[in-house]
Short mmCIF file of C-alpha atoms and ligand atoms in Angstrom, two decimals:
data_model
loop_
_atom_site.label_atom_id
_atom_site.label_comp_id
_atom_site.label_asym_id
_atom_site.label_seq_id
_atom_site.Cartn_x
_atom_site.Cartn_y
_atom_site.Cartn_z
CA MET A 1 -23.75 -0.48 -60.60
CA LEU A 2 -24.07 3.20 -61.29
CA ALA A 3 -27.28 3.89 -59.41
CA GLY A 4 -27.69 7.58 -58.70
CA LYS A 5 -24.58 8.57 -60.66
CA ARG A 6 -24.87 11.49 -63.07
CA ILE A 7 -22.93 11.34 -66.31
CA LEU A 8 -22.51 14.29 -68.66
CA LEU A 9 -21.89 12.62 -72.02
CA ILE A 10 -20.26 14.77 -74.67
CA ILE A 11 -20.71 13.22 -78.09
CA GLY A 12 -18.09 14.30 -80.62
CA GLY A 13 -18.43 14.29 -84.39
CA GLY A 14 -17.19 10.94 -85.60
CA ILE A 15 -18.71 7.84 -87.13
CA ALA A 16 -18.34 6.13 -83.72
CA ALA A 17 -21.05 8.51 -82.43
CA TYR A 18 -23.62 5.81 -83.22
CA LYS A 19 -22.01 3.67 -80.48
CA SER A 20 -22.59 6.49 -78.01
CA LEU A 21 -26.32 5.89 -78.35
CA ASP A 22 -25.74 2.33 -77.17
CA LEU A 23 -23.46 3.71 -74.43
CA ILE A 24 -26.38 5.85 -73.18
CA ARG A 25 -28.54 2.71 -72.95
CA ARG A 26 -25.86 0.73 -71.13
CA LEU A 27 -25.27 3.52 -68.61
CA LYS A 28 -29.02 3.89 -68.03
CA GLU A 29 -29.41 0.11 -67.56
CA ARG A 30 -26.96 0.39 -64.69
CA GLY A 31 -28.93 3.17 -63.03
CA ALA A 32 -26.96 6.23 -64.18
CA ALA A 33 -28.64 9.47 -65.23
CA VAL A 34 -27.17 10.63 -68.54
CA THR A 35 -27.22 14.18 -69.90
CA PRO A 36 -26.10 14.20 -73.55
CA VAL A 37 -24.31 17.13 -75.16
CA LEU A 38 -23.73 17.04 -78.91
CA THR A 39 -21.09 18.99 -80.75
CA ARG A 40 -22.16 20.57 -84.02
CA ALA A 41 -20.23 17.87 -85.90
CA ALA A 42 -21.87 15.12 -83.83
CA GLU A 43 -25.25 16.21 -85.19
CA GLU A 44 -24.05 15.11 -88.63
CA PHE A 45 -23.91 11.55 -87.30
CA VAL A 46 -26.65 11.26 -84.65
CA THR A 47 -29.56 13.48 -83.76
CA PRO A 48 -30.21 15.28 -80.46
CA LEU A 49 -33.65 13.68 -80.61
CA SER A 50 -32.31 10.11 -80.49
CA ALA A 51 -29.69 10.93 -77.83
CA GLY A 52 -32.28 12.75 -75.72
CA ALA A 53 -34.90 10.03 -76.16
CA LEU A 54 -32.53 7.27 -75.10
CA ALA A 55 -31.27 9.33 -72.16
CA GLY A 56 -34.78 10.35 -71.15
CA ALA A 57 -33.33 13.85 -70.74
CA LYS A 58 -32.78 16.99 -72.75
CA ALA A 59 -29.83 16.79 -75.13
CA TYR A 60 -27.85 20.05 -75.07
CA ARG A 61 -26.26 21.53 -78.17
CA HIS A 62 -25.39 25.20 -78.34
CA LEU A 63 -23.53 27.51 -76.03
CA PHE A 64 -25.71 30.48 -76.77
CA ASP A 65 -28.97 28.63 -76.59
CA LEU A 66 -30.80 31.05 -74.32
CA THR A 67 -33.39 28.51 -73.27
CA ASP A 68 -30.65 26.26 -71.99
CA GLU A 69 -28.93 29.12 -70.20
CA ALA A 70 -32.21 30.06 -68.56
CA GLU A 71 -32.86 26.46 -67.49
CA MET A 72 -29.32 25.65 -66.52
CA GLY A 73 -26.21 27.71 -67.19
CA HIS A 74 -23.22 26.03 -68.74
CA ILE A 75 -21.19 26.30 -65.54
CA GLN A 76 -23.91 24.55 -63.61
CA LEU A 77 -24.31 21.94 -66.34
CA SER A 78 -20.59 21.16 -66.19
CA ARG A 79 -20.70 20.62 -62.45
CA ALA A 80 -24.02 18.85 -62.02
CA ALA A 81 -22.40 15.57 -62.97
CA ASP A 82 -20.27 13.00 -61.18
CA LEU A 83 -18.23 12.35 -64.30
CA VAL A 84 -17.85 13.91 -67.74
CA VAL A 85 -17.46 11.36 -70.53
CA VAL A 86 -16.34 12.33 -74.04
CA ALA A 87 -17.28 9.63 -76.55
CA PRO A 88 -16.27 9.66 -79.30
CA ALA A 89 -13.36 11.95 -78.48
CA THR A 90 -12.20 12.99 -81.93
CA ALA A 91 -8.67 14.20 -82.69
CA ASP A 92 -10.03 17.74 -82.97
CA LEU A 93 -11.89 17.57 -79.67
CA LEU A 94 -8.78 16.22 -77.90
CA ALA A 95 -6.72 19.05 -79.42
CA ARG A 96 -9.23 21.65 -78.29
CA MET A 97 -9.35 20.13 -74.79
CA ALA A 98 -5.54 20.08 -74.59
CA GLY A 99 -5.43 23.69 -75.76
CA GLY A 100 -8.09 24.84 -73.30
CA HIS A 101 -10.47 26.11 -76.00
CA ALA A 102 -13.97 27.23 -75.09
CA ASP A 103 -15.62 28.08 -78.39
CA ASP A 104 -18.68 25.84 -78.24
CA LEU A 105 -20.80 24.23 -75.56
CA ALA A 106 -18.79 20.97 -75.36
CA SER A 107 -15.36 22.63 -75.02
CA THR A 108 -16.72 25.23 -72.59
CA LEU A 109 -18.19 22.52 -70.36
CA LEU A 110 -14.88 20.66 -70.45
CA LEU A 111 -12.99 23.78 -69.42
CA ALA A 112 -15.48 24.77 -66.74
CA THR A 113 -15.99 21.40 -65.08
CA ASP A 114 -14.59 20.55 -61.67
CA LYS A 115 -15.25 16.85 -62.21
CA ARG A 116 -13.09 14.08 -63.67
CA VAL A 117 -13.17 13.65 -67.41
CA LEU A 118 -12.98 10.32 -69.23
CA VAL A 119 -12.28 10.34 -72.96
CA ALA A 120 -12.91 7.49 -75.41
CA PRO A 121 -10.82 8.45 -78.45
CA ALA A 122 -11.95 7.45 -81.93
CA MET A 123 -10.22 8.43 -85.13
CA ASN A 124 -8.34 7.21 -88.16
CA VAL A 125 -5.19 5.26 -87.27
CA ARG A 126 -2.83 7.87 -88.76
CA MET A 127 -4.56 10.65 -86.89
CA TRP A 128 -4.23 8.61 -83.67
CA GLN A 129 -0.54 8.02 -84.30
CA HIS A 130 0.21 11.60 -85.36
CA PRO A 131 2.68 13.31 -83.00
CA ALA A 132 0.18 16.14 -82.45
CA THR A 133 -2.44 13.70 -81.13
CA ARG A 134 0.18 11.89 -79.03
CA ARG A 135 1.21 15.26 -77.54
CA ASN A 136 -2.36 16.30 -76.87
CA LEU A 137 -3.24 13.02 -75.21
CA ALA A 138 -0.07 13.07 -73.09
CA ALA A 139 -0.96 16.59 -71.92
CA LEU A 140 -4.51 15.53 -71.08
CA LEU A 141 -3.36 12.42 -69.18
CA ALA A 142 -0.88 14.54 -67.24
CA ASP A 143 -3.82 16.81 -66.33
CA GLY A 144 -5.58 13.76 -64.87
CA VAL A 145 -7.96 13.05 -67.75
CA LEU A 146 -8.86 9.36 -67.92
CA CYS A 147 -8.80 7.44 -71.17
CA ALA A 148 -10.61 4.31 -72.37
CA GLY A 149 -9.32 2.68 -75.56
CA PRO A 150 -9.01 3.10 -78.44
CA ASN A 151 -8.94 -0.49 -79.69
CA ASP A 152 -7.27 -2.04 -82.70
CA GLY A 153 -9.55 -3.10 -85.50
CA ASP A 154 -11.13 -2.46 -88.88
CA MET A 155 -12.11 1.15 -89.20
CA ALA A 156 -14.96 2.77 -91.04
CA CYS A 157 -12.41 4.48 -93.30
CA GLY A 158 -11.20 1.07 -94.51
CA GLU A 159 -7.88 1.07 -92.64
CA TYR A 160 -6.85 -1.21 -89.81
CA GLY A 161 -5.14 -0.35 -86.56
CA PRO A 162 -5.58 1.52 -83.28
CA GLY A 163 -8.22 4.22 -83.39
CA ARG A 164 -11.51 2.35 -83.06
CA MET A 165 -13.54 3.66 -80.17
CA ALA A 166 -13.70 1.32 -77.16
CA GLU A 167 -16.91 -0.72 -77.10
CA PRO A 168 -19.77 0.70 -75.00
CA LEU A 169 -19.32 -1.96 -72.31
CA GLU A 170 -15.62 -1.18 -72.06
CA ILE A 171 -16.46 2.49 -71.61
CA VAL A 172 -19.03 1.53 -68.95
CA ALA A 173 -16.30 -0.39 -67.10
CA ALA A 174 -14.02 2.65 -67.31
CA VAL A 175 -16.87 4.84 -66.00
CA GLU A 176 -17.39 2.44 -63.09
CA ALA A 177 -13.67 2.48 -62.34
CA ALA A 178 -13.53 6.27 -62.58
CA LEU A 179 -16.44 6.64 -60.22
CA GLY A 180 -14.72 4.24 -57.88
CA ALA A 181 -12.03 6.88 -57.58
CA GLY A 182 -11.26 7.19 -53.93
CA LEU A 183 -11.87 3.50 -53.20
CA LEU A 184 -8.14 3.13 -52.60
CA LYS A 185 -7.63 6.51 -50.98
CA GLY A 186 -5.11 6.26 -48.15
CA ARG A 187 -3.86 2.86 -49.40
CA HIS A 188 -0.27 2.36 -50.45
CA VAL A 189 0.26 -0.14 -53.27
CA ILE A 190 3.64 -1.23 -54.68
CA VAL A 191 3.74 -2.35 -58.33
CA THR A 192 6.83 -3.87 -59.95
CA SER A 193 6.97 -3.75 -63.72
CA GLY A 194 9.12 -4.21 -66.81
CA PRO A 195 12.10 -6.45 -67.41
CA THR A 196 15.35 -6.41 -65.46
CA HIS A 197 18.74 -5.98 -67.07
CA GLU A 198 21.49 -8.14 -65.64
CA PRO A 199 24.93 -6.90 -66.68
CA ILE A 200 27.51 -9.09 -68.40
CA ASP A 201 29.97 -6.21 -68.54
CA PRO A 202 29.49 -2.41 -68.54
CA VAL A 203 27.98 -2.41 -72.05
CA ARG A 204 26.17 -5.77 -72.33
CA TYR A 205 23.33 -7.26 -70.37
CA ILE A 206 20.83 -10.10 -70.26
CA ALA A 207 17.21 -9.00 -70.65
CA ASN A 208 13.79 -10.28 -71.70
CA ARG A 209 10.97 -9.12 -73.96
CA SER A 210 8.69 -7.63 -71.30
CA SER A 211 7.46 -4.17 -72.38
CA GLY A 212 6.13 -3.21 -68.95
CA ALA A 213 2.73 -2.45 -70.53
CA GLN A 214 0.62 -4.48 -68.10
CA GLY A 215 2.41 -3.24 -64.98
CA THR A 216 2.20 0.35 -66.22
CA ALA A 217 -1.53 0.04 -66.92
CA LEU A 218 -2.05 -1.47 -63.49
CA ALA A 219 -0.17 1.32 -61.72
CA ALA A 220 -2.31 3.87 -63.60
CA ALA A 221 -5.55 2.05 -62.72
CA LEU A 222 -4.61 1.84 -59.02
CA ARG A 223 -3.71 5.54 -59.08
CA ASP A 224 -7.10 6.30 -60.65
CA LEU A 225 -8.79 4.61 -57.69
CA GLY A 226 -6.92 6.99 -55.40
CA ALA A 227 -4.08 4.71 -54.29
CA ASP A 228 -0.69 6.05 -53.40
CA VAL A 229 1.35 3.96 -55.86
CA THR A 230 5.06 3.19 -55.69
CA PHE A 231 6.00 2.04 -59.19
CA VAL A 232 9.24 0.07 -59.23
CA SER A 233 10.14 -0.25 -62.87
CA GLY A 234 12.93 -2.00 -64.71
CA PRO A 235 14.00 -0.62 -68.12
CA ALA A 236 10.57 -0.86 -69.77
CA SER A 237 9.77 0.19 -73.32
CA VAL A 238 6.53 1.97 -72.40
CA PRO A 239 6.80 5.22 -70.41
CA PRO A 240 5.82 5.18 -66.72
CA PRO A 241 2.41 6.64 -65.85
CA PRO A 242 2.19 10.13 -64.36
CA GLY A 243 1.02 10.52 -60.79
CA VAL A 244 2.91 7.62 -59.22
CA ARG A 245 6.10 7.48 -57.12
CA LEU A 246 8.59 6.16 -59.65
CA ARG A 247 11.59 4.07 -58.60
CA ARG A 248 13.72 3.19 -61.63
CA VAL A 249 15.89 0.10 -61.29
CA GLU A 250 17.94 -2.10 -63.60
CA THR A 251 18.69 -5.39 -61.87
CA ALA A 252 16.67 -7.84 -59.77
CA ALA A 253 18.82 -6.99 -56.74
CA GLU A 254 18.03 -3.27 -57.18
CA MET A 255 14.35 -4.09 -57.62
CA LEU A 256 14.27 -6.02 -54.34
CA ALA A 257 16.03 -3.16 -52.55
CA ALA A 258 13.54 -0.64 -53.98
CA VAL A 259 10.58 -2.80 -52.94
CA ARG A 260 11.98 -3.22 -49.42
CA GLY A 261 12.56 0.52 -49.26
CA ALA A 262 8.93 1.20 -50.28
CA LEU A 263 7.39 -1.01 -47.57
CA PRO A 264 5.08 -0.92 -45.64
CA ALA A 265 2.26 -1.26 -48.14
CA ASP A 266 -1.35 -2.42 -48.11
CA ALA A 267 -0.88 -4.41 -51.31
CA ALA A 268 2.00 -5.33 -53.59
CA VAL A 269 1.61 -6.48 -57.18
CA PHE A 270 4.60 -8.08 -58.87
CA ALA A 271 4.10 -7.64 -62.59
CA ALA A 272 7.81 -7.39 -63.42
CA ALA A 273 9.47 -10.04 -65.55
CA VAL A 274 12.45 -10.47 -63.27
CA ALA A 275 15.49 -12.33 -64.58
CA ASP A 276 15.94 -15.58 -62.69
CA TRP A 277 19.72 -15.35 -62.95
CA HIS A 278 22.42 -12.75 -62.93
CA VAL A 279 25.94 -13.12 -64.21
CA ALA A 280 28.07 -13.90 -61.16
CA ASN A 281 31.32 -13.19 -62.96
CA ALA A 282 30.19 -9.99 -64.71
CA SER A 283 33.22 -8.04 -65.81
CA GLY A 284 33.95 -4.56 -64.53
CA SER A 285 35.41 -3.64 -67.92
CA LYS A 286 34.25 -4.40 -71.45
CA MET A 287 34.98 -8.02 -72.41
CA LYS A 288 37.12 -8.29 -75.54
CA LYS A 289 37.71 -11.01 -78.09
CA ASP A 290 41.25 -12.24 -77.52
CA GLY A 291 41.61 -13.71 -81.02
CA SER A 292 41.75 -17.29 -79.74
CA GLY A 293 38.16 -17.98 -80.84
CA LYS A 294 37.29 -18.99 -77.24
CA ALA A 295 33.98 -17.60 -75.94
CA PRO A 296 34.00 -16.25 -72.39
CA ALA A 297 32.43 -18.59 -69.81
CA LEU A 298 29.62 -16.80 -68.01
CA ARG A 299 28.69 -18.16 -64.61
CA PHE A 300 25.13 -17.58 -63.47
CA ALA A 301 23.84 -17.17 -59.94
CA GLU A 302 20.20 -17.16 -58.89
CA ASN A 303 18.48 -13.83 -58.30
CA PRO A 304 16.39 -13.20 -55.20
CA ASP A 305 12.71 -13.99 -55.76
CA ILE A 306 11.16 -10.64 -54.86
CA LEU A 307 7.58 -11.91 -54.83
CA ALA A 308 8.41 -14.92 -52.62
CA THR A 309 10.51 -12.75 -50.31
CA VAL A 310 7.69 -10.26 -49.71
CA ALA A 311 4.95 -12.93 -49.57
CA GLY A 312 6.96 -14.82 -46.94
CA MET A 313 7.62 -11.86 -44.68
CA LYS A 314 6.76 -12.63 -41.06
CA ALA A 315 6.35 -8.98 -40.09
CA GLY A 316 5.13 -6.18 -42.28
CA ARG A 317 3.77 -8.37 -45.09
CA PRO A 318 1.28 -6.42 -47.24
CA ALA A 319 -2.29 -7.64 -46.67
CA LEU A 320 -2.53 -8.62 -50.33
CA VAL A 321 0.39 -9.96 -52.38
CA VAL A 322 -0.26 -10.60 -56.08
CA GLY A 323 2.08 -12.32 -58.52
CA PHE A 324 1.96 -12.83 -62.25
CA ALA A 325 2.70 -16.09 -64.01
CA ALA A 326 3.67 -15.96 -67.66
CA GLU A 327 3.41 -19.54 -68.85
CA THR A 328 3.66 -21.30 -72.18
CA ASP A 329 1.89 -24.56 -71.30
CA ASP A 330 -0.48 -25.96 -68.65
CA VAL A 331 -1.07 -22.36 -67.61
CA ILE A 332 -3.52 -22.93 -64.77
CA ALA A 333 -1.78 -25.95 -63.24
CA HIS A 334 1.60 -24.22 -63.26
CA ALA A 335 0.23 -20.91 -62.02
CA SER A 336 -1.75 -22.55 -59.19
CA ALA A 337 1.37 -24.41 -58.07
CA LYS A 338 3.30 -21.15 -58.27
CA ARG A 339 0.77 -19.39 -56.02
CA LEU A 340 1.32 -21.96 -53.30
CA ARG A 341 5.08 -22.20 -53.80
CA LYS A 342 5.60 -18.46 -53.62
CA GLY A 343 3.11 -17.93 -50.80
CA CYS A 344 1.24 -15.11 -52.54
CA ASP A 345 -2.51 -14.53 -52.28
CA TRP A 346 -3.35 -14.25 -55.96
CA ILE A 347 -1.68 -15.13 -59.22
CA VAL A 348 -2.60 -13.48 -62.49
CA ALA A 349 -1.76 -16.15 -65.04
CA ASN A 350 -1.36 -15.69 -68.75
CA ASP A 351 -0.32 -17.67 -71.78
CA VAL A 352 2.69 -15.99 -73.38
CA ARG A 353 3.32 -18.37 -76.29
CA PRO A 354 4.44 -16.13 -79.18
CA ALA A 355 1.31 -17.04 -81.14
CA THR A 356 -0.88 -15.29 -78.53
CA GLY A 357 0.84 -11.92 -79.23
CA ILE A 358 0.44 -11.09 -75.53
CA MET A 359 4.09 -10.47 -74.61
CA GLY A 360 4.78 -6.95 -75.86
CA GLY A 361 1.23 -6.67 -77.31
CA GLN A 362 -1.74 -4.50 -76.34
CA GLU A 363 -4.09 -7.21 -75.11
CA ASN A 364 -4.02 -9.81 -72.41
CA ALA A 365 -6.09 -12.90 -71.63
CA VAL A 366 -5.63 -13.76 -67.98
CA THR A 367 -6.86 -16.22 -65.40
CA LEU A 368 -7.07 -14.87 -61.87
CA ILE A 369 -6.15 -17.56 -59.38
CA THR A 370 -7.15 -16.90 -55.77
CA GLY A 371 -7.64 -19.11 -52.74
CA ALA A 372 -11.21 -19.60 -53.93
CA GLY A 373 -10.42 -20.90 -57.40
CA ALA A 374 -9.52 -19.90 -60.95
CA GLU A 375 -11.45 -17.29 -62.96
CA ASP A 376 -10.90 -16.99 -66.70
CA TRP A 377 -11.21 -13.41 -67.93
CA PRO A 378 -11.92 -12.68 -71.60
CA ARG A 379 -9.16 -11.35 -73.84
CA LEU A 380 -9.14 -7.60 -73.13
CA PRO A 381 -6.95 -4.55 -73.72
CA LYS A 382 -4.22 -4.44 -71.06
CA ASP A 383 -5.66 -1.26 -69.53
CA GLU A 384 -9.04 -2.94 -69.13
CA VAL A 385 -7.40 -5.96 -67.43
CA ALA A 386 -5.65 -3.41 -65.20
CA ARG A 387 -8.91 -1.62 -64.31
CA ARG A 388 -10.63 -4.88 -63.40
CA LEU A 389 -7.70 -6.03 -61.33
CA ALA A 390 -7.47 -2.66 -59.56
CA ALA A 391 -11.19 -2.86 -58.76
CA ARG A 392 -10.73 -6.37 -57.35
CA ILE A 393 -7.78 -5.21 -55.24
CA ALA A 394 -9.89 -2.35 -53.86
CA GLU A 395 -12.74 -4.72 -53.06
CA ARG A 396 -10.43 -7.23 -51.40
CA LEU A 397 -8.67 -4.61 -49.25
CA ALA A 398 -12.05 -3.25 -48.16
CA ARG A 399 -13.47 -6.70 -47.37
CA GLY A 400 -10.44 -8.57 -45.99
CA PRO A 401 -9.39 -12.11 -46.80
CA ASP A 402 -11.96 -14.20 -44.88
CA ALA A 403 -14.53 -14.99 -47.55
CA GLU A 404 -11.86 -16.03 -49.98
CA ALA A 405 -9.95 -18.30 -47.61
CA SER A 406 -13.18 -20.18 -46.82
CA GLY A 407 -13.27 -21.24 -50.45
CA GLY A 408 -10.26 -23.47 -49.75
CA ASP A 409 -7.08 -23.70 -51.71
CA ILE A 410 -7.18 -25.26 -55.11
O1 C5P B 501 8.88 -17.81 -61.15
P1 C5P B 501 8.33 -16.84 -62.13
O2 C5P B 501 9.35 -15.89 -62.68
O3 C5P B 501 7.49 -17.43 -63.20
O4 C5P B 501 7.31 -15.98 -61.25
C1 C5P B 501 6.65 -14.89 -61.75
C2 C5P B 501 6.22 -13.98 -60.63
O5 C5P B 501 7.24 -13.84 -59.66
C3 C5P B 501 5.96 -12.59 -61.13
O6 C5P B 501 4.98 -12.01 -60.30
C4 C5P B 501 7.31 -11.92 -60.95
O7 C5P B 501 7.18 -10.52 -60.85
C5 C5P B 501 7.79 -12.53 -59.66
N1 C5P B 501 9.25 -12.70 -59.55
C6 C5P B 501 9.95 -11.93 -58.65
N2 C5P B 501 11.31 -12.09 -58.51
C7 C5P B 501 11.96 -13.01 -59.24
C8 C5P B 501 11.26 -13.80 -60.17
C9 C5P B 501 9.91 -13.60 -60.31
O8 C5P B 501 9.35 -11.07 -57.99
N3 C5P B 501 13.26 -13.15 -59.10
#
């Protein structure tokens, strides 16, 4: 619920602006007060009248509108909100935000505000992928700007790919998460992420296809709720999020050592795809073909199970220990058994058969298995799964385990 929350909604000039009208409705339904601001380009797509009518409030437009300045100056307008939302955030608006421009009402409000800003980018796929947009977004994220979407899909311009604005309900969820900022203040959460690399010799290793995307999104979502996050990452293909304590590791043994070194923690989430085995007879020098045609015999030894080790700690166990289960068949049965076997509180289970496109992809369809049962979540972008999971972690740490345990194990 967003009762009593004030949202300043900046509507940029893109075809997705029509969805911002629905966003106003959805925010209002949840009790938020919405003040719309339209850029000049936005007025080509939606009218101040419709935005204002849906918001039940004046829609602001121009910087030098003297009536507005008399009623409420732009500095005051930028601060009289709990959150500033930019939807759609066009490539141009992101560039102007990243550059600190203040040449119209929207950009001036964004520069003057002392509140958090959430952007919902929407643009053509090539514009989204352009290095300039990537640079601008990276700069904004590093400044602490929050981002919802964009999603993959058919675009109004006839192309397909990332660049479609997040759906209004996804933006609402991001708004709720952003306003929950502080829910995890003072809490320390450890997140493991990415694959591990287990050396065969100094130049070769055994790895897996984990990109680290879900763990990275989760660390960012926990950070956004105010948690102090230790992010223990194997060699992932997605960059680590800013604003977390990064511990880079390669092997499972190093990951366990980094996790131990990061304890104590209030919660620990094990999203890493840890190799089950390492090569016991890894060579200290590069293995060479000896011309005999005989392949070297690798001997494997089991890696420590980091999740089970932490979940089974007698002293200093985090209050909430969450594991992931990537399964290819009988997902819920296997994941439920895994929860009990490993002694963790929750398991986030997902189906990683190649046909699902989940491993290495941008979306995830998970089932959250707790002591109270199994909850299927819809297929969602990984950062939305992360936000929901972070919100659940915050709720559980605030409430304690009692209610859940009374549901009985499944
Ligand atoms: O047994 P499996 O690898 O399927 O278990 C997955 C869960 O256990 C994940 O949460 C993963 O991060 C964790 N795990 C671990 N250490 C291992 C193997 C798995 O922490 N050696």
